Tab-separated table of C-alpha atoms in Angstrom:
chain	number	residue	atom	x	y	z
A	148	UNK	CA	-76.270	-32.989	-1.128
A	149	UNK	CA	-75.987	-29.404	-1.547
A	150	UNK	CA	-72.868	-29.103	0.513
A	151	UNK	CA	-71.486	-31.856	-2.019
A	152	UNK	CA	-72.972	-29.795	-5.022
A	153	UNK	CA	-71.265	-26.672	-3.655
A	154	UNK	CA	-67.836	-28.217	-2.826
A	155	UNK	CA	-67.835	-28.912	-6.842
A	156	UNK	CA	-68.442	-25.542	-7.467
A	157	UNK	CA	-66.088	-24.145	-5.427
A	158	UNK	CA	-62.944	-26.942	-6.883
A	159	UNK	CA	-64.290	-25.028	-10.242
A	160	UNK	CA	-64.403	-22.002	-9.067
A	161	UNK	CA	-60.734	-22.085	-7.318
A	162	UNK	CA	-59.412	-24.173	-10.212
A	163	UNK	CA	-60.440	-21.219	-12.645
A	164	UNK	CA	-58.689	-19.098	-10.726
A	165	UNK	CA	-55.496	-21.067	-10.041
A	166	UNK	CA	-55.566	-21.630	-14.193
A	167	UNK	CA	-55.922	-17.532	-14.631
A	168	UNK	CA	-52.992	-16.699	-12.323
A	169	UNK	CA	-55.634	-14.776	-9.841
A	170	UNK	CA	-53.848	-17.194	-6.818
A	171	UNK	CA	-50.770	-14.819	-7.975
A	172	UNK	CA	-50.848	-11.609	-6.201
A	173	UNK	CA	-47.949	-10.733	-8.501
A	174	UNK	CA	-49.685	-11.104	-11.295
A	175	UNK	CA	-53.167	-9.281	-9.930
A	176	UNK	CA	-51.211	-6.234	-9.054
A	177	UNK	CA	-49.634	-5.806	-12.096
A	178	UNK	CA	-52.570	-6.228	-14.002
A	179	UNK	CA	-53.749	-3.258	-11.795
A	180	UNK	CA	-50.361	-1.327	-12.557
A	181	UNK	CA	-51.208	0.440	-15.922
A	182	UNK	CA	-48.314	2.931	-15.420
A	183	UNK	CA	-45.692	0.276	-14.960
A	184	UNK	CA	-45.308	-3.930	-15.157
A	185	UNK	CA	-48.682	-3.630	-16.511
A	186	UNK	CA	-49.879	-7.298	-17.176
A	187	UNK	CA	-53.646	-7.644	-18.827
A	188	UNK	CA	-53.915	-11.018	-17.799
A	189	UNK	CA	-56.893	-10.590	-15.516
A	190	UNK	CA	-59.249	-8.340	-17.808
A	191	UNK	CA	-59.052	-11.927	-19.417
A	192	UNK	CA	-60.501	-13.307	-16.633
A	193	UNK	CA	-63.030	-11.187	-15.599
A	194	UNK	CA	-64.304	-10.715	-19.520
A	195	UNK	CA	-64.200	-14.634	-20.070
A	196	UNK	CA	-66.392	-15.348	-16.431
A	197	UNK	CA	-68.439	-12.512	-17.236
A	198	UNK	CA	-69.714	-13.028	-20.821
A	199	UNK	CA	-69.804	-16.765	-19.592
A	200	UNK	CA	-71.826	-15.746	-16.938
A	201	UNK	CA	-73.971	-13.539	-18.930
A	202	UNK	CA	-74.906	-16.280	-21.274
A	203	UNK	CA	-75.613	-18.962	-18.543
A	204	UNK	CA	-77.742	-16.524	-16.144
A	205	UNK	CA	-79.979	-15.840	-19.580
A	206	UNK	CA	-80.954	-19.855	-19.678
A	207	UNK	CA	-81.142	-20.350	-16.719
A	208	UNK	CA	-83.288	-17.460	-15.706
A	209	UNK	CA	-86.007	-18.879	-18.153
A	210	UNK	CA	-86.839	-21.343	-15.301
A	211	UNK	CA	-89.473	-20.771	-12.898
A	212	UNK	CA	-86.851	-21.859	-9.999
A	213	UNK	CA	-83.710	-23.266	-9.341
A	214	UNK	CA	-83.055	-27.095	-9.347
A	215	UNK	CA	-82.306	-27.262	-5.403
A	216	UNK	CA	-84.592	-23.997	-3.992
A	217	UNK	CA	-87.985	-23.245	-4.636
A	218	UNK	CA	-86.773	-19.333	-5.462
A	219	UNK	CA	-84.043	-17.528	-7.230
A	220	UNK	CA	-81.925	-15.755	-4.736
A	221	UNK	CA	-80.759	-12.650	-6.461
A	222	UNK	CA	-80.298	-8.892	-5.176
A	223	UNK	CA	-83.054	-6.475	-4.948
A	224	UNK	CA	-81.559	-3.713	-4.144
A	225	UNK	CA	-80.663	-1.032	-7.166
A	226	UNK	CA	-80.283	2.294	-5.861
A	227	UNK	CA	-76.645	4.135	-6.389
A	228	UNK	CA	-76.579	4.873	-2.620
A	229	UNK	CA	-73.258	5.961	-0.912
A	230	UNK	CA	-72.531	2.664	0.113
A	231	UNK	CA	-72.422	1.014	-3.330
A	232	UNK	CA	-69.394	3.604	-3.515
A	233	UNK	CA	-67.705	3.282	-0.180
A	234	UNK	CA	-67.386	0.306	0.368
A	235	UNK	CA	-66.031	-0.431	-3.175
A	236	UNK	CA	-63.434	2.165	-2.408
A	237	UNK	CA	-62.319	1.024	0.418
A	238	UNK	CA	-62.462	-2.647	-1.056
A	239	UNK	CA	-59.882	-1.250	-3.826
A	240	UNK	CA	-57.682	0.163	-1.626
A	241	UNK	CA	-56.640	-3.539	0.271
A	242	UNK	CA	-57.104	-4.964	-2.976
A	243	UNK	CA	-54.011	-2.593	-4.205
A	244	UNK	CA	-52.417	-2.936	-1.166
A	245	UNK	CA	-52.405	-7.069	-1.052
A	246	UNK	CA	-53.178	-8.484	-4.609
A	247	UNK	CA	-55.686	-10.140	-2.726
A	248	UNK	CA	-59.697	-10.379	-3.269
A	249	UNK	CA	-61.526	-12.772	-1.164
A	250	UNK	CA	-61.990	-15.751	-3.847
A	251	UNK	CA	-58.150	-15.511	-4.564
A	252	UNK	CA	-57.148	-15.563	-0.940
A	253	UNK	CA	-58.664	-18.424	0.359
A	254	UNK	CA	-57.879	-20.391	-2.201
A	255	UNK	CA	-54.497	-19.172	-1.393
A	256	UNK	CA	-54.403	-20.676	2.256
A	257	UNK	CA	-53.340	-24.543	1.205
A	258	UNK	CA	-50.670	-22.507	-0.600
A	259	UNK	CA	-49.023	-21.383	2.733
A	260	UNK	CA	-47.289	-18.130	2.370
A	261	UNK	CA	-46.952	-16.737	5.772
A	262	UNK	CA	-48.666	-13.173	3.944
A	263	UNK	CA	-51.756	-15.193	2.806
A	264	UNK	CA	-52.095	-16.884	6.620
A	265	UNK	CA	-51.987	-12.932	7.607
A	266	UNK	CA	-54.568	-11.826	5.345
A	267	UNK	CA	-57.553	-13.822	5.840
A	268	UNK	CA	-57.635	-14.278	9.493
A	269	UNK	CA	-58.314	-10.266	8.907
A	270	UNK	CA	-60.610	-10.446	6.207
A	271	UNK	CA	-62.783	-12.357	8.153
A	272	UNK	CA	-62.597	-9.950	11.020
A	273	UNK	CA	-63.134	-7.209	8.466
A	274	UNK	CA	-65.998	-9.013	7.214
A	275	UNK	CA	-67.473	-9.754	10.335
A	276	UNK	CA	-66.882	-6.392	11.941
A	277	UNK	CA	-68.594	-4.779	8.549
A	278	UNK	CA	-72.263	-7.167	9.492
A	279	UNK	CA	-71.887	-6.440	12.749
A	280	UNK	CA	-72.319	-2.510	12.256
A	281	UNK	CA	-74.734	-3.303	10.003
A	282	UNK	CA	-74.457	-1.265	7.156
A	283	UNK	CA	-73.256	-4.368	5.303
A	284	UNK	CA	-74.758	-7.165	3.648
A	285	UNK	CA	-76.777	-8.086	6.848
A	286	UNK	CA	-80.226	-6.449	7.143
A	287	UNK	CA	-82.668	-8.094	9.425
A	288	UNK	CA	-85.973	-9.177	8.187
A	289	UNK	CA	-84.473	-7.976	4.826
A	290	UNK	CA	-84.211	-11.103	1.984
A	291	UNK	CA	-81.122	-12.322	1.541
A	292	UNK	CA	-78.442	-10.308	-0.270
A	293	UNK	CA	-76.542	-13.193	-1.869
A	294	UNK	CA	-73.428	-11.840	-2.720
B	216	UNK	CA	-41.546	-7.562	-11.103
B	217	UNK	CA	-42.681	-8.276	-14.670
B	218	UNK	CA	-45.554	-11.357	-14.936
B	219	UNK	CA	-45.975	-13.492	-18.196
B	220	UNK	CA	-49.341	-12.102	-20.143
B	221	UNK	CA	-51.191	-15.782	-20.278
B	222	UNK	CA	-53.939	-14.374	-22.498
B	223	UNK	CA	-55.133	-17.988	-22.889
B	224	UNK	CA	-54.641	-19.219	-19.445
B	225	UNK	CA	-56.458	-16.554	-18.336
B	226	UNK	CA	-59.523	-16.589	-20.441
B	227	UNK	CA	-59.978	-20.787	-19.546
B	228	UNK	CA	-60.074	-19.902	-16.209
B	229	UNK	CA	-62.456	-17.029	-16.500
B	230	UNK	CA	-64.696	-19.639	-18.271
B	231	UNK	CA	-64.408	-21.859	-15.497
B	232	UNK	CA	-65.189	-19.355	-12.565
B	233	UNK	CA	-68.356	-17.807	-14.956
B	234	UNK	CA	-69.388	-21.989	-15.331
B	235	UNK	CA	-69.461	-22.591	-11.863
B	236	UNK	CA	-71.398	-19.057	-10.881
B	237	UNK	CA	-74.013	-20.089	-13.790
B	238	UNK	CA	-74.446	-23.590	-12.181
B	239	UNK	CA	-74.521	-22.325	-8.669
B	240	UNK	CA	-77.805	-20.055	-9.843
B	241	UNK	CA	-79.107	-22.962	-11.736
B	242	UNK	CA	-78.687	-25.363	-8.618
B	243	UNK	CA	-79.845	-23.165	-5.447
B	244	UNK	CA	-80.454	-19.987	-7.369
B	245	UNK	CA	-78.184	-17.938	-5.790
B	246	UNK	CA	-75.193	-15.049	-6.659
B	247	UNK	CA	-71.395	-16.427	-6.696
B	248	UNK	CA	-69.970	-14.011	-4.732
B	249	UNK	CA	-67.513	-15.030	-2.730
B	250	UNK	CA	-67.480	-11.954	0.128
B	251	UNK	CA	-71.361	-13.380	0.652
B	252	UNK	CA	-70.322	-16.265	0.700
B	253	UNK	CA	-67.811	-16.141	3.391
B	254	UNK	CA	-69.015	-13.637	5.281
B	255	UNK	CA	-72.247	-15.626	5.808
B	256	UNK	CA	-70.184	-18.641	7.190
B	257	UNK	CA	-70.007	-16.397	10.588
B	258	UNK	CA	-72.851	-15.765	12.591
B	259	UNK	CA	-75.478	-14.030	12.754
B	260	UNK	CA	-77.374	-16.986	10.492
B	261	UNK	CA	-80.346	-15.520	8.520
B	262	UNK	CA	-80.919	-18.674	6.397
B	263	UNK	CA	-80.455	-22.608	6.261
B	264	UNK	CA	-77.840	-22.140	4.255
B	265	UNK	CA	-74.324	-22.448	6.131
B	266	UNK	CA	-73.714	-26.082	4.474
B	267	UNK	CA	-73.874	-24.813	1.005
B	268	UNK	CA	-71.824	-22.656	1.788
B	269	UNK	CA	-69.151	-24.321	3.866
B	270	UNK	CA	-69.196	-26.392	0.695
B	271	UNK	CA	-68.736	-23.591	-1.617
B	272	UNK	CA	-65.485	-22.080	0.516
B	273	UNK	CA	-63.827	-25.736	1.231
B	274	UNK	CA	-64.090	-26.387	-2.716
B	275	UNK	CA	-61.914	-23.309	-3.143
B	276	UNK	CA	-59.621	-23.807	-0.725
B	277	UNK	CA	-59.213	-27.173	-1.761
B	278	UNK	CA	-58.805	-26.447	-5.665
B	279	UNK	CA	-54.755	-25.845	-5.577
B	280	UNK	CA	-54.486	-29.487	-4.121
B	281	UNK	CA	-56.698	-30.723	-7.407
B	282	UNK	CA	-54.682	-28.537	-9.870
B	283	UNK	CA	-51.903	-30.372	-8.392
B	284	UNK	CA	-53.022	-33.370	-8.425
B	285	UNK	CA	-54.267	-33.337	-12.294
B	286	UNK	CA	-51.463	-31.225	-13.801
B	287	UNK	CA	-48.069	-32.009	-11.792
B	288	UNK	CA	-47.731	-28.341	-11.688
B	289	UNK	CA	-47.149	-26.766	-8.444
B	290	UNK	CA	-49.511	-23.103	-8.153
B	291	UNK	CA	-47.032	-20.560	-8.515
B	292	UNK	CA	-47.356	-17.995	-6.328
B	293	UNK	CA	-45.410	-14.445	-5.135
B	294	UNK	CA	-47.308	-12.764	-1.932
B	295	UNK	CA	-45.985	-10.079	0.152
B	296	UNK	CA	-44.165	-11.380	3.187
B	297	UNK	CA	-45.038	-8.247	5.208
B	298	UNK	CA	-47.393	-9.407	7.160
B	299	UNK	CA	-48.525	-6.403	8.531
B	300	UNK	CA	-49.344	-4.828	5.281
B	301	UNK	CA	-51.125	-8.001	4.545
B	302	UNK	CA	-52.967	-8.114	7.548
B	303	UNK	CA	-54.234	-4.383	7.093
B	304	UNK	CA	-55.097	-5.110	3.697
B	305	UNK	CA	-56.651	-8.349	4.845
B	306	UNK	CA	-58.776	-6.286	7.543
B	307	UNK	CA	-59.827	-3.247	4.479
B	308	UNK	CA	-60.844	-6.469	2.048
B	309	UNK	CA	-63.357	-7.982	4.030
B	310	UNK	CA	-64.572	-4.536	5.569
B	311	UNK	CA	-65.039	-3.216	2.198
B	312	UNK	CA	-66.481	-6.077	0.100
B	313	UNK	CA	-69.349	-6.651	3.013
B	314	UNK	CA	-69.950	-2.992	3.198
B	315	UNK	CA	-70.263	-3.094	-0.393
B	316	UNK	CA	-72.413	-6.097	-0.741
B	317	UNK	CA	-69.543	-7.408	-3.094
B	318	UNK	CA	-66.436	-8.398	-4.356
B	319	UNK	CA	-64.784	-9.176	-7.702
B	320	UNK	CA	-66.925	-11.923	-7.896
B	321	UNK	CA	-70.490	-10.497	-6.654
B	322	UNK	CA	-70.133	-7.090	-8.743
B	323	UNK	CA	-67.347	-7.461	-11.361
B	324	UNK	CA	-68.366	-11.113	-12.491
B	325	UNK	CA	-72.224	-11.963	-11.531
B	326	UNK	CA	-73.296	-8.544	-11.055
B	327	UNK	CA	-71.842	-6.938	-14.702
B	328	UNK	CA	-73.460	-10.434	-15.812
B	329	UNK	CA	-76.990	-9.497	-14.605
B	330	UNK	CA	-76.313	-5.886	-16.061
B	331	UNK	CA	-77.053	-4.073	-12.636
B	332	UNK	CA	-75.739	-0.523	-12.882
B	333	UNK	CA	-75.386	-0.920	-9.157
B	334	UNK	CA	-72.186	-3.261	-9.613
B	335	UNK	CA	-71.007	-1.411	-12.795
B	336	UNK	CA	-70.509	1.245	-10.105
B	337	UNK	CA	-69.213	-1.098	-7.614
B	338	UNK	CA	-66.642	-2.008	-10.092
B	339	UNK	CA	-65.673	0.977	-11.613
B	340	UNK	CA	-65.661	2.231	-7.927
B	341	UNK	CA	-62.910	-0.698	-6.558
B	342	UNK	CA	-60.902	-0.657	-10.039
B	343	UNK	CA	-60.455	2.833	-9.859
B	344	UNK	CA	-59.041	2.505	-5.619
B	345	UNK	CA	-57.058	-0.386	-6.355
B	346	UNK	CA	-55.064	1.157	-9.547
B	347	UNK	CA	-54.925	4.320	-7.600
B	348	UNK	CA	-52.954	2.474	-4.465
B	349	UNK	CA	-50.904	0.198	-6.527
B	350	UNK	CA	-50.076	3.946	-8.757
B	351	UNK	CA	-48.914	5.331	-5.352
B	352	UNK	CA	-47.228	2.322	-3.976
B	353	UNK	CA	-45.077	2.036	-7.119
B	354	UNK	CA	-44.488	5.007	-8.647
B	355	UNK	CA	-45.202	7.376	-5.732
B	356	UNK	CA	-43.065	5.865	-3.183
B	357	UNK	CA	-46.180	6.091	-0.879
């Protein structure tokens, strides 16, 4: 059930962003080219999921749990450490260099271009290589950071 | 390489992506973030979770196919065909957005959403890096 209840969510979630043009590296980097092609599709995007968001968390939050989990699952953690600027930074930096964020490129793979098949295979590693060192997401005996 | 400015377009699917992170909170009560996401589908395993998940990831990998389907349209798409650039940029993505604890999704949709000053930073921090690169890419002949 909750693997069906997810798979809906994510056809949304990848439908939204094949309907915003975020599937379009093209289109990503110029919206992050303000000195050239500059396109502000995307601050679209992000406002219009954001304020969505910001409405939808508000009602839901007035529950004592979720429909599916006994708990709400959100992120503890609130200090402006150095990692809550590194690894942003260095998150920009392939983001400039590909057009690519993770949502965008996997809903990319069905699409086929040899440079998306490139990319994720290395996100992963990147991703997995980031929890393995441990100064990631991954913190034993820590609750769940659910991003 | 100029792109069409789909105001419109744009802000429907915003909607849609903010609609499916409210109803993934409502239904399991968790944070639609994709770099969490996928990053959790490889071991280690902390939680029960990995279906949800799988779930989550095959929906959006799937969701071209569906556009397709309903609109006649196919997605149109221009990526880089070096594939070495892409595969570095690949490898700094998913470094980056674990190390980070986020994404565009995590920090710049669900986390300005929740009004954490944590992923205002986060967001400011990768905005800021990504304009920066594409700035020297384009215009600095880096």
């Amino acid at each position: 059930m909750n693997f069906l209840v997810n798979l809906g969510l994510g056809l949304l979630f990848g439908t939204g962003l094949v309907v915003a043009g975020m599937a379009d590296p093209a289109k990503v980097l110029n919206f992050l080219d303000l000195f050239g092609t500059w396109d502000p599709s995307l601050a679209f995007v992000m406002g219009g999921a954001a304020v969505t968001a910001f409405v939808g968390y508000r009602l839901v939050l007035r529950r004592k749990a979720p429909l599916a989990s006994p708990t709400f699952h959100l992120p503890t953690a609130t200090a402006i450490d150095a990692r809550i600027l590194i690894g942003p930074a260095i998150f920009g930096v392939g983001w400039g260099l590909g057009g690519f964020c993770p949502g965008p490129a996997l809903t990319a793979i069905t699409l086929g271009a040899p440079g998306t098949l490139a990319f994720v295979p290395a996100m992963l590693a990147g991703m997995f290589a980031a929890r393995l060192i441990g100064t990631g997401a991954y913190r034993p005996g820590k609750p769940s950071f659910a991003r | 390489m100029t792109t069409d400015f789909t105001p419109w377009a744009s802000l429907a699917g915003g909607v849609m992506i903010g609609l499916s992170a409210v109803l993934l909170l409502a239904w399991e009560g968790r944070i639609a973030g994709i770099s969490g996401i996928a990053s959790r589908l490889l071991p280690p395993y902390q939680d029960r979770s990995f279906g949800s998940r799988a779930g989550f990831v095959l929906g959006l990998v799937l969701a071209p196919l569906l556009y397709l389907a309903v609109t006649g349209h196919e997605v149109v798409q221009s990526v880089s065909s070096n594939l070495l650039l892409m595969g570095v940029a690949g490898l700094v993505v998913g470094f980056g957005s674990v190390w980070g604890n986020g994404c565009t999704s995590g920090h710049g949709v669900c986390g300005l959403a929740r009004l954490s000053s944590r992923s205002l930073v986060a967001t400011l921090t990768f905005m800021a890096t990504a304009i920066a690169t594409v700035f020297l890419i384009r215009h600095m002949g880096a």
